[in-house]
PDB file of C-alpha atoms in Angstrom:
ATOM      1  CA  SER A1407      10.098  -6.186   9.902  1.00  0.00           C
ATOM      2  CA  ALA A1408      10.060  -8.849   7.193  1.00  0.00           C
ATOM      3  CA  VAL A1409      12.399  -8.463   4.232  1.00  0.00           C
ATOM      4  CA  ILE A1410      10.498  -8.902   0.984  1.00  0.00           C
ATOM      5  CA  SER A1411      11.997  -9.374  -2.468  1.00  0.00           C
ATOM      6  CA  GLN A1412      10.300  -9.487  -5.843  1.00  0.00           C
ATOM      7  CA  LYS A1413      11.341 -10.715  -9.266  1.00  0.00           C
ATOM      8  CA  PRO A1414      11.515  -9.349 -11.857  1.00  0.00           C
ATOM      9  CA  SER A1415      12.001  -5.733 -10.852  1.00  0.00           C
ATOM     10  CA  ARG A1416      10.724  -4.595 -14.218  1.00  0.00           C
ATOM     11  CA  ASP A1417       9.713  -6.031 -17.568  1.00  0.00           C
ATOM     12  CA  ILE A1418       8.424  -4.943 -20.939  1.00  0.00           C
ATOM     13  CA  CYS A1419       5.989  -7.397 -22.497  1.00  0.00           C
ATOM     14  CA  GLN A1420       3.963  -7.762 -25.654  1.00  0.00           C
ATOM     15  CA  ARG A1421       0.194  -7.738 -25.492  1.00  0.00           C
ATOM     16  CA  GLY A1422      -1.384 -11.165 -25.298  1.00  0.00           C
ATOM     17  CA  THR A1423       1.495 -12.691 -23.343  1.00  0.00           C
ATOM     18  CA  SER A1424       1.696 -13.553 -19.639  1.00  0.00           C
ATOM     19  CA  LEU A1425       4.170 -12.632 -16.905  1.00  0.00           C
ATOM     20  CA  THR A1426       4.693 -14.327 -13.557  1.00  0.00           C
ATOM     21  CA  ILE A1427       5.911 -12.186 -10.677  1.00  0.00           C
ATOM     22  CA  GLN A1428       7.570 -13.791  -7.687  1.00  0.00           C
ATOM     23  CA  CYS A1429       7.461 -12.583  -4.079  1.00  0.00           C
ATOM     24  CA  GLN A1430       9.837 -14.035  -1.482  1.00  0.00           C
ATOM     25  CA  VAL A1431       9.795 -13.254   2.255  1.00  0.00           C
ATOM     26  CA  ASP A1432      12.644 -13.943   4.679  1.00  0.00           C
ATOM     27  CA  SER A1433      10.313 -15.312   7.378  1.00  0.00           C
ATOM     28  CA  GLN A1434       7.144 -17.358   7.498  1.00  0.00           C
ATOM     29  CA  VAL A1435       3.983 -15.299   7.188  1.00  0.00           C
ATOM     30  CA  THR A1436       0.349 -16.278   7.195  1.00  0.00           C
ATOM     31  CA  MET A1437      -1.077 -13.821   4.725  1.00  0.00           C
ATOM     32  CA  MET A1438       0.454 -12.320   1.614  1.00  0.00           C
ATOM     33  CA  PHE A1439      -1.221  -9.647  -0.446  1.00  0.00           C
ATOM     34  CA  TRP A1440      -0.912  -8.476  -4.033  1.00  0.00           C
ATOM     35  CA  TYR A1441      -1.569  -4.865  -4.989  1.00  0.00           C
ATOM     36  CA  ARG A1442      -1.526  -2.890  -8.213  1.00  0.00           C
ATOM     37  CA  GLN A1443      -0.456   0.732  -8.536  1.00  0.00           C
ATOM     38  CA  GLN A1444      -1.314   2.238 -11.886  1.00  0.00           C
ATOM     39  CA  PRO A1445       0.759   5.217 -13.046  1.00  0.00           C
ATOM     40  CA  GLY A1446       0.200   8.225 -10.810  1.00  0.00           C
ATOM     41  CA  GLN A1447      -2.488   6.422  -8.819  1.00  0.00           C
ATOM     42  CA  SER A1448      -3.012   4.912  -5.405  1.00  0.00           C
ATOM     43  CA  LEU A1449      -2.717   1.231  -4.552  1.00  0.00           C
ATOM     44  CA  THR A1450      -5.511  -1.269  -5.153  1.00  0.00           C
ATOM     45  CA  LEU A1451      -5.713  -4.684  -3.546  1.00  0.00           C
ATOM     46  CA  ILE A1452      -5.865  -7.475  -6.126  1.00  0.00           C
ATOM     47  CA  ALA A1453      -6.059 -10.525  -3.880  1.00  0.00           C
ATOM     48  CA  THR A1454      -5.110 -12.130  -0.605  1.00  0.00           C
ATOM     49  CA  ALA A1455      -3.008 -15.297  -0.686  1.00  0.00           C
ATOM     50  CA  ASN A1456      -3.273 -17.648   2.270  1.00  0.00           C
ATOM     51  CA  GLN A1457      -1.070 -20.725   2.233  1.00  0.00           C
ATOM     52  CA  GLY A1458      -3.015 -23.902   1.638  1.00  0.00           C
ATOM     53  CA  SER A1459      -6.139 -22.314   0.238  1.00  0.00           C
ATOM     54  CA  GLU A1460      -7.344 -20.531  -2.872  1.00  0.00           C
ATOM     55  CA  ALA A1461      -6.576 -16.859  -3.118  1.00  0.00           C
ATOM     56  CA  THR A1462      -9.383 -14.414  -2.351  1.00  0.00           C
ATOM     57  CA  TYR A1463      -9.896 -11.827  -5.094  1.00  0.00           C
ATOM     58  CA  GLU A1464     -11.248  -8.304  -4.759  1.00  0.00           C
ATOM     59  CA  SER A1465     -14.067  -6.970  -6.865  1.00  0.00           C
ATOM     60  CA  GLY A1466     -12.877  -6.329 -10.389  1.00  0.00           C
ATOM     61  CA  PHE A1467     -10.104  -8.933 -10.313  1.00  0.00           C
ATOM     62  CA  VAL A1468     -10.572 -12.531 -11.449  1.00  0.00           C
ATOM     63  CA  ILE A1469      -8.529 -15.683 -11.131  1.00  0.00           C
ATOM     64  CA  ASP A1470      -8.340 -16.279 -14.889  1.00  0.00           C
ATOM     65  CA  LYS A1471      -6.623 -12.919 -15.367  1.00  0.00           C
ATOM     66  CA  PHE A1472      -4.501 -12.922 -12.191  1.00  0.00           C
ATOM     67  CA  PRO A1473      -3.826 -16.495 -11.063  1.00  0.00           C
ATOM     68  CA  ILE A1474      -1.958 -16.665  -7.763  1.00  0.00           C
ATOM     69  CA  SER A1475       0.006 -19.457  -6.170  1.00  0.00           C
ATOM     70  CA  ARG A1476       1.048 -19.738  -2.523  1.00  0.00           C
ATOM     71  CA  PRO A1477       2.996 -22.987  -2.220  1.00  0.00           C
ATOM     72  CA  ASN A1478       4.506 -22.256   1.229  1.00  0.00           C
ATOM     73  CA  LEU A1479       4.671 -19.670   3.998  1.00  0.00           C
ATOM     74  CA  THR A1480       7.489 -17.629   2.422  1.00  0.00           C
ATOM     75  CA  PHE A1481       6.643 -17.482  -1.279  1.00  0.00           C
ATOM     76  CA  SER A1482       3.887 -16.440  -3.661  1.00  0.00           C
ATOM     77  CA  THR A1483       3.506 -15.758  -7.356  1.00  0.00           C
ATOM     78  CA  LEU A1484       1.123 -13.546  -9.297  1.00  0.00           C
ATOM     79  CA  THR A1485       0.615 -14.103 -13.006  1.00  0.00           C
ATOM     80  CA  VAL A1486      -0.735 -11.363 -15.229  1.00  0.00           C
ATOM     81  CA  SER A1487      -2.355 -13.227 -18.112  1.00  0.00           C
ATOM     82  CA  ASN A1488      -3.235 -12.225 -21.643  1.00  0.00           C
ATOM     83  CA  MET A1489      -1.804  -8.778 -21.033  1.00  0.00           C
ATOM     84  CA  SER A1490      -3.015  -5.549 -22.570  1.00  0.00           C
ATOM     85  CA  PRO A1491      -1.557  -2.018 -22.273  1.00  0.00           C
ATOM     86  CA  GLU A1492      -4.069  -1.341 -19.467  1.00  0.00           C
ATOM     87  CA  ASP A1493      -2.151  -3.841 -17.329  1.00  0.00           C
ATOM     88  CA  SER A1494       0.884  -1.536 -17.314  1.00  0.00           C
ATOM     89  CA  SER A1495       1.361  -0.896 -13.596  1.00  0.00           C
ATOM     90  CA  ILE A1496       3.568  -1.524 -10.635  1.00  0.00           C
ATOM     91  CA  TYR A1497       2.672  -4.777  -8.904  1.00  0.00           C
ATOM     92  CA  LEU A1498       3.556  -5.030  -5.223  1.00  0.00           C
ATOM     93  CA  CYS A1499       3.332  -7.756  -2.638  1.00  0.00           C
ATOM     94  CA  SER A1500       3.031  -7.239   1.099  1.00  0.00           C
ATOM     95  CA  VAL A1501       2.681  -9.370   4.204  1.00  0.00           C
ATOM     96  CA  SER A1502       0.623  -9.223   7.387  1.00  0.00           C
ATOM     97  CA  PRO A1503       0.238  -8.108  10.057  1.00  0.00           C
ATOM     98  CA  ARG A1504       2.142  -4.836   9.630  1.00  0.00           C
ATOM     99  CA  GLN A1505       2.029  -4.440   5.893  1.00  0.00           C
ATOM    100  CA  PHE A1506       5.463  -3.734   4.555  1.00  0.00           C
ATOM    101  CA  PHE A1507       5.822  -3.793   0.788  1.00  0.00           C
ATOM    102  CA  GLY A1508       8.222  -5.496  -1.529  1.00  0.00           C
ATOM    103  CA  PRO A1509      10.156  -3.339  -4.011  1.00  0.00           C
ATOM    104  CA  GLY A1510       7.538  -3.842  -6.715  1.00  0.00           C
ATOM    105  CA  THR A1511       7.565  -5.055 -10.306  1.00  0.00           C
ATOM    106  CA  ARG A1512       7.183  -2.351 -12.937  1.00  0.00           C
ATOM    107  CA  LEU A1513       5.334  -3.858 -15.881  1.00  0.00           C
ATOM    108  CA  THR A1514       4.992  -2.166 -19.256  1.00  0.00           C
ATOM    109  CA  VAL A1515       2.791  -3.785 -21.888  1.00  0.00           C
ATOM    110  CA  LEU A1516       3.246  -2.705 -25.504  1.00  0.00           C
TER     111      LEU A1516
ATOM    112  CA  GLY B 558     -16.746  -2.639   1.135  1.00  0.00           C
ATOM    113  CA  GLU B 559     -14.481  -0.097   2.752  1.00  0.00           C
ATOM    114  CA  ASN B 560     -14.074   3.368   1.259  1.00  0.00           C
ATOM    115  CA  VAL B 561     -11.251   5.685   2.331  1.00  0.00           C
ATOM    116  CA  GLU B 562     -11.320   9.383   1.486  1.00  0.00           C
ATOM    117  CA  GLN B 563      -8.115  11.419   1.813  1.00  0.00           C
ATOM    118  CA  HIS B 564      -7.634  15.213   1.840  1.00  0.00           C
ATOM    119  CA  PRO B 565      -6.031  17.313   0.594  1.00  0.00           C
ATOM    120  CA  SER B 566      -4.698  15.894  -2.650  1.00  0.00           C
ATOM    121  CA  THR B 567      -1.831  18.403  -2.604  1.00  0.00           C
ATOM    122  CA  LEU B 568      -0.387  20.216   0.402  1.00  0.00           C
ATOM    123  CA  SER B 569       2.339  22.823   0.246  1.00  0.00           C
ATOM    124  CA  VAL B 570       3.922  24.029   3.504  1.00  0.00           C
ATOM    125  CA  GLN B 571       6.930  26.104   4.443  1.00  0.00           C
ATOM    126  CA  GLU B 572       9.907  24.243   5.822  1.00  0.00           C
ATOM    127  CA  GLY B 573       9.633  24.095   9.598  1.00  0.00           C
ATOM    128  CA  ASP B 574       5.843  24.366   9.634  1.00  0.00           C
ATOM    129  CA  SER B 575       3.453  21.538  10.419  1.00  0.00           C
ATOM    130  CA  ALA B 576       1.479  19.460   7.920  1.00  0.00           C
ATOM    131  CA  VAL B 577      -1.793  17.650   8.545  1.00  0.00           C
ATOM    132  CA  ILE B 578      -3.376  15.078   6.236  1.00  0.00           C
ATOM    133  CA  LYS B 579      -6.863  13.762   6.964  1.00  0.00           C
ATOM    134  CA  CYS B 580      -8.660  10.547   6.066  1.00  0.00           C
ATOM    135  CA  THR B 581     -12.143   9.226   6.655  1.00  0.00           C
ATOM    136  CA  TYR B 582     -13.271   5.630   6.390  1.00  0.00           C
ATOM    137  CA  SER B 583     -16.677   4.044   5.971  1.00  0.00           C
ATOM    138  CA  ASP B 584     -16.425   0.560   7.506  1.00  0.00           C
ATOM    139  CA  SER B 585     -16.944   0.708  11.267  1.00  0.00           C
ATOM    140  CA  ALA B 586     -15.294  -2.740  11.527  1.00  0.00           C
ATOM    141  CA  SER B 587     -11.951  -1.364  10.324  1.00  0.00           C
ATOM    142  CA  ASN B 588      -9.427  -1.456  13.146  1.00  0.00           C
ATOM    143  CA  TYR B 589      -5.998  -0.947  11.589  1.00  0.00           C
ATOM    144  CA  PHE B 590      -4.873   2.345  10.035  1.00  0.00           C
ATOM    145  CA  PRO B 591      -1.380   2.623   8.534  1.00  0.00           C
ATOM    146  CA  TRP B 592       0.240   5.558   6.791  1.00  0.00           C
ATOM    147  CA  TYR B 593       2.729   5.213   3.961  1.00  0.00           C
ATOM    148  CA  LYS B 594       5.236   7.581   2.426  1.00  0.00           C
ATOM    149  CA  GLN B 595       6.137   7.049  -1.208  1.00  0.00           C
ATOM    150  CA  GLU B 596       9.005   8.846  -2.855  1.00  0.00           C
ATOM    151  CA  LEU B 597       9.227   8.975  -6.612  1.00  0.00           C
ATOM    152  CA  GLY B 598      10.162   5.597  -8.083  1.00  0.00           C
ATOM    153  CA  LYS B 599      10.203   3.835  -4.717  1.00  0.00           C
ATOM    154  CA  ARG B 600       7.948   1.456  -2.857  1.00  0.00           C
ATOM    155  CA  PRO B 601       5.465   2.750  -0.265  1.00  0.00           C
ATOM    156  CA  GLN B 602       7.192   2.894   3.111  1.00  0.00           C
ATOM    157  CA  LEU B 603       5.215   2.270   6.287  1.00  0.00           C
ATOM    158  CA  ILE B 604       5.887   5.285   8.524  1.00  0.00           C
ATOM    159  CA  ILE B 605       3.365   4.854  11.315  1.00  0.00           C
ATOM    160  CA  ASP B 606       0.259   2.830  12.080  1.00  0.00           C
ATOM    161  CA  ILE B 607      -2.467   2.844  14.696  1.00  0.00           C
ATOM    162  CA  ARG B 608      -4.997   0.317  15.898  1.00  0.00           C
ATOM    163  CA  SER B 609      -8.502   1.140  16.975  1.00  0.00           C
ATOM    164  CA  ASN B 610      -7.845   0.601  20.672  1.00  0.00           C
ATOM    165  CA  VAL B 611      -5.522   3.617  20.668  1.00  0.00           C
ATOM    166  CA  GLY B 612      -6.453   7.264  20.093  1.00  0.00           C
ATOM    167  CA  GLU B 613      -3.048   8.677  19.304  1.00  0.00           C
ATOM    168  CA  LYS B 614       0.459   7.469  18.495  1.00  0.00           C
ATOM    169  CA  LYS B 615       3.667   9.441  18.123  1.00  0.00           C
ATOM    170  CA  ASP B 616       7.038   8.684  16.617  1.00  0.00           C
ATOM    171  CA  GLN B 617       9.422  11.636  16.757  1.00  0.00           C
ATOM    172  CA  ARG B 618       8.038  14.284  14.365  1.00  0.00           C
ATOM    173  CA  ILE B 619       5.159  12.121  13.173  1.00  0.00           C
ATOM    174  CA  ALA B 620       1.873  11.492  14.960  1.00  0.00           C
ATOM    175  CA  VAL B 621      -1.405   9.865  14.032  1.00  0.00           C
ATOM    176  CA  THR B 622      -4.749  10.482  15.707  1.00  0.00           C
ATOM    177  CA  LEU B 623      -7.859   8.348  15.414  1.00  0.00           C
ATOM    178  CA  ASN B 624     -11.477   9.274  16.114  1.00  0.00           C
ATOM    179  CA  LYS B 625     -13.478   6.056  15.911  1.00  0.00           C
ATOM    180  CA  THR B 626     -16.808   7.762  16.496  1.00  0.00           C
ATOM    181  CA  ALA B 627     -16.340  10.109  13.571  1.00  0.00           C
ATOM    182  CA  LYS B 628     -14.436   7.470  11.572  1.00  0.00           C
ATOM    183  CA  HIS B 629     -11.539   9.678  10.724  1.00  0.00           C
ATOM    184  CA  PHE B 630      -7.809   9.622  11.306  1.00  0.00           C
ATOM    185  CA  SER B 631      -5.078  12.135  10.629  1.00  0.00           C
ATOM    186  CA  LEU B 632      -1.338  12.281  10.076  1.00  0.00           C
ATOM    187  CA  HIS B 633       0.554  15.147  11.687  1.00  0.00           C
ATOM    188  CA  ILE B 634       4.115  16.026  10.706  1.00  0.00           C
ATOM    189  CA  THR B 635       5.832  18.718  12.757  1.00  0.00           C
ATOM    190  CA  GLU B 636       8.949  20.734  11.940  1.00  0.00           C
ATOM    191  CA  THR B 637       8.767  19.693   8.298  1.00  0.00           C
ATOM    192  CA  GLN B 638      11.981  19.190   6.373  1.00  0.00           C
ATOM    193  CA  PRO B 639      12.708  19.002   2.623  1.00  0.00           C
ATOM    194  CA  GLU B 640      13.061  15.210   2.861  1.00  0.00           C
ATOM    195  CA  ASP B 641       9.427  15.016   3.973  1.00  0.00           C
ATOM    196  CA  SER B 642       8.390  15.900   0.408  1.00  0.00           C
ATOM    197  CA  ALA B 643       6.643  12.807  -0.991  1.00  0.00           C
ATOM    198  CA  VAL B 644       3.218  11.296  -1.613  1.00  0.00           C
ATOM    199  CA  TYR B 645       1.513  10.077   1.561  1.00  0.00           C
ATOM    200  CA  PHE B 646      -1.179   7.408   1.573  1.00  0.00           C
ATOM    201  CA  CYS B 647      -3.559   6.476   4.358  1.00  0.00           C
ATOM    202  CA  ALA B 648      -5.175   3.047   4.472  1.00  0.00           C
ATOM    203  CA  ALA B 649      -7.638   1.025   6.526  1.00  0.00           C
ATOM    204  CA  SER B 650      -8.376  -2.619   7.089  1.00  0.00           C
ATOM    205  CA  ARG B 651     -10.135  -5.068   9.348  1.00  0.00           C
ATOM    206  CA  GLY B 652      -8.401  -7.850  11.182  1.00  0.00           C
ATOM    207  CA  GLY B 653      -5.716  -5.695  12.775  1.00  0.00           C
ATOM    208  CA  GLY B 654      -3.651  -5.727   9.595  1.00  0.00           C
ATOM    209  CA  ALA B 655      -4.308  -9.361   8.739  1.00  0.00           C
ATOM    210  CA  ASP B 656      -6.736  -8.264   6.021  1.00  0.00           C
ATOM    211  CA  GLY B 657      -5.969  -6.407   2.833  1.00  0.00           C
ATOM    212  CA  LEU B 658      -5.755  -2.639   2.881  1.00  0.00           C
ATOM    213  CA  THR B 659      -8.033  -0.069   1.268  1.00  0.00           C
ATOM    214  CA  PHE B 660      -6.041   3.027   0.373  1.00  0.00           C
ATOM    215  CA  GLY B 661      -6.881   6.691   0.085  1.00  0.00           C
ATOM    216  CA  LYS B 662      -5.953   8.455  -3.143  1.00  0.00           C
ATOM    217  CA  GLY B 663      -2.849  10.056  -1.692  1.00  0.00           C
ATOM    218  CA  THR B 664      -1.561  13.503  -0.723  1.00  0.00           C
ATOM    219  CA  HIS B 665       1.357  15.097  -2.495  1.00  0.00           C
ATOM    220  CA  LEU B 666       3.228  16.965   0.246  1.00  0.00           C
ATOM    221  CA  ILE B 667       5.538  19.716  -0.950  1.00  0.00           C
ATOM    222  CA  ILE B 668       7.933  21.341   1.501  1.00  0.00           C
ATOM    223  CA  GLN B 669       8.874  24.833   0.353  1.00  0.00           C
ATOM    224  CA  PRO B 670      12.391  25.917   1.402  1.00  0.00           C
TER     225      PRO B 670
END
């Protein structure tokens, strides 16, 4: 299975600011996915990142709020923009085809 | 879009007994069904997965069954142990895992000593 790392592991941010989360994989993968897990909840898919094309966003998530980059086959970033306390969650990346998850980024917005 | 229902939300079993968690899905095009175990403060861990061309898959004490006609799949854990206590999530996707996953709401499994 692919080894996935994420940075930062956690952060505390002020409302109105932005945070960029990095996801690095130890092998080339076609698809990378970003999920959100709100406190005590299940996981929700934010978007799918395919190298060389625009990310595909799920209903309820927009590019202006969650811009994604996928510059190569081993790396992706998710930015959480103009943050509010409702954005406090764990953000996780995963890769296809068998979807293993990175360690997650625990974000707290004050 | 896909909708995945998971039951029960909490399951308490005696150590050594079996546990069964059930999920239903709505999208008949879904063909990949993974199960994840999440311990407190940790990432979801893929424990077993099944594709729609298979009816059952086993890995030691864990098994998953799939009924495509009824659109439901289940996780079976036999001879439960204290370390099985965790939250379990089912999920479904199209594309054999190449598409994003839709998750159930999770089952908190408690193993009573």
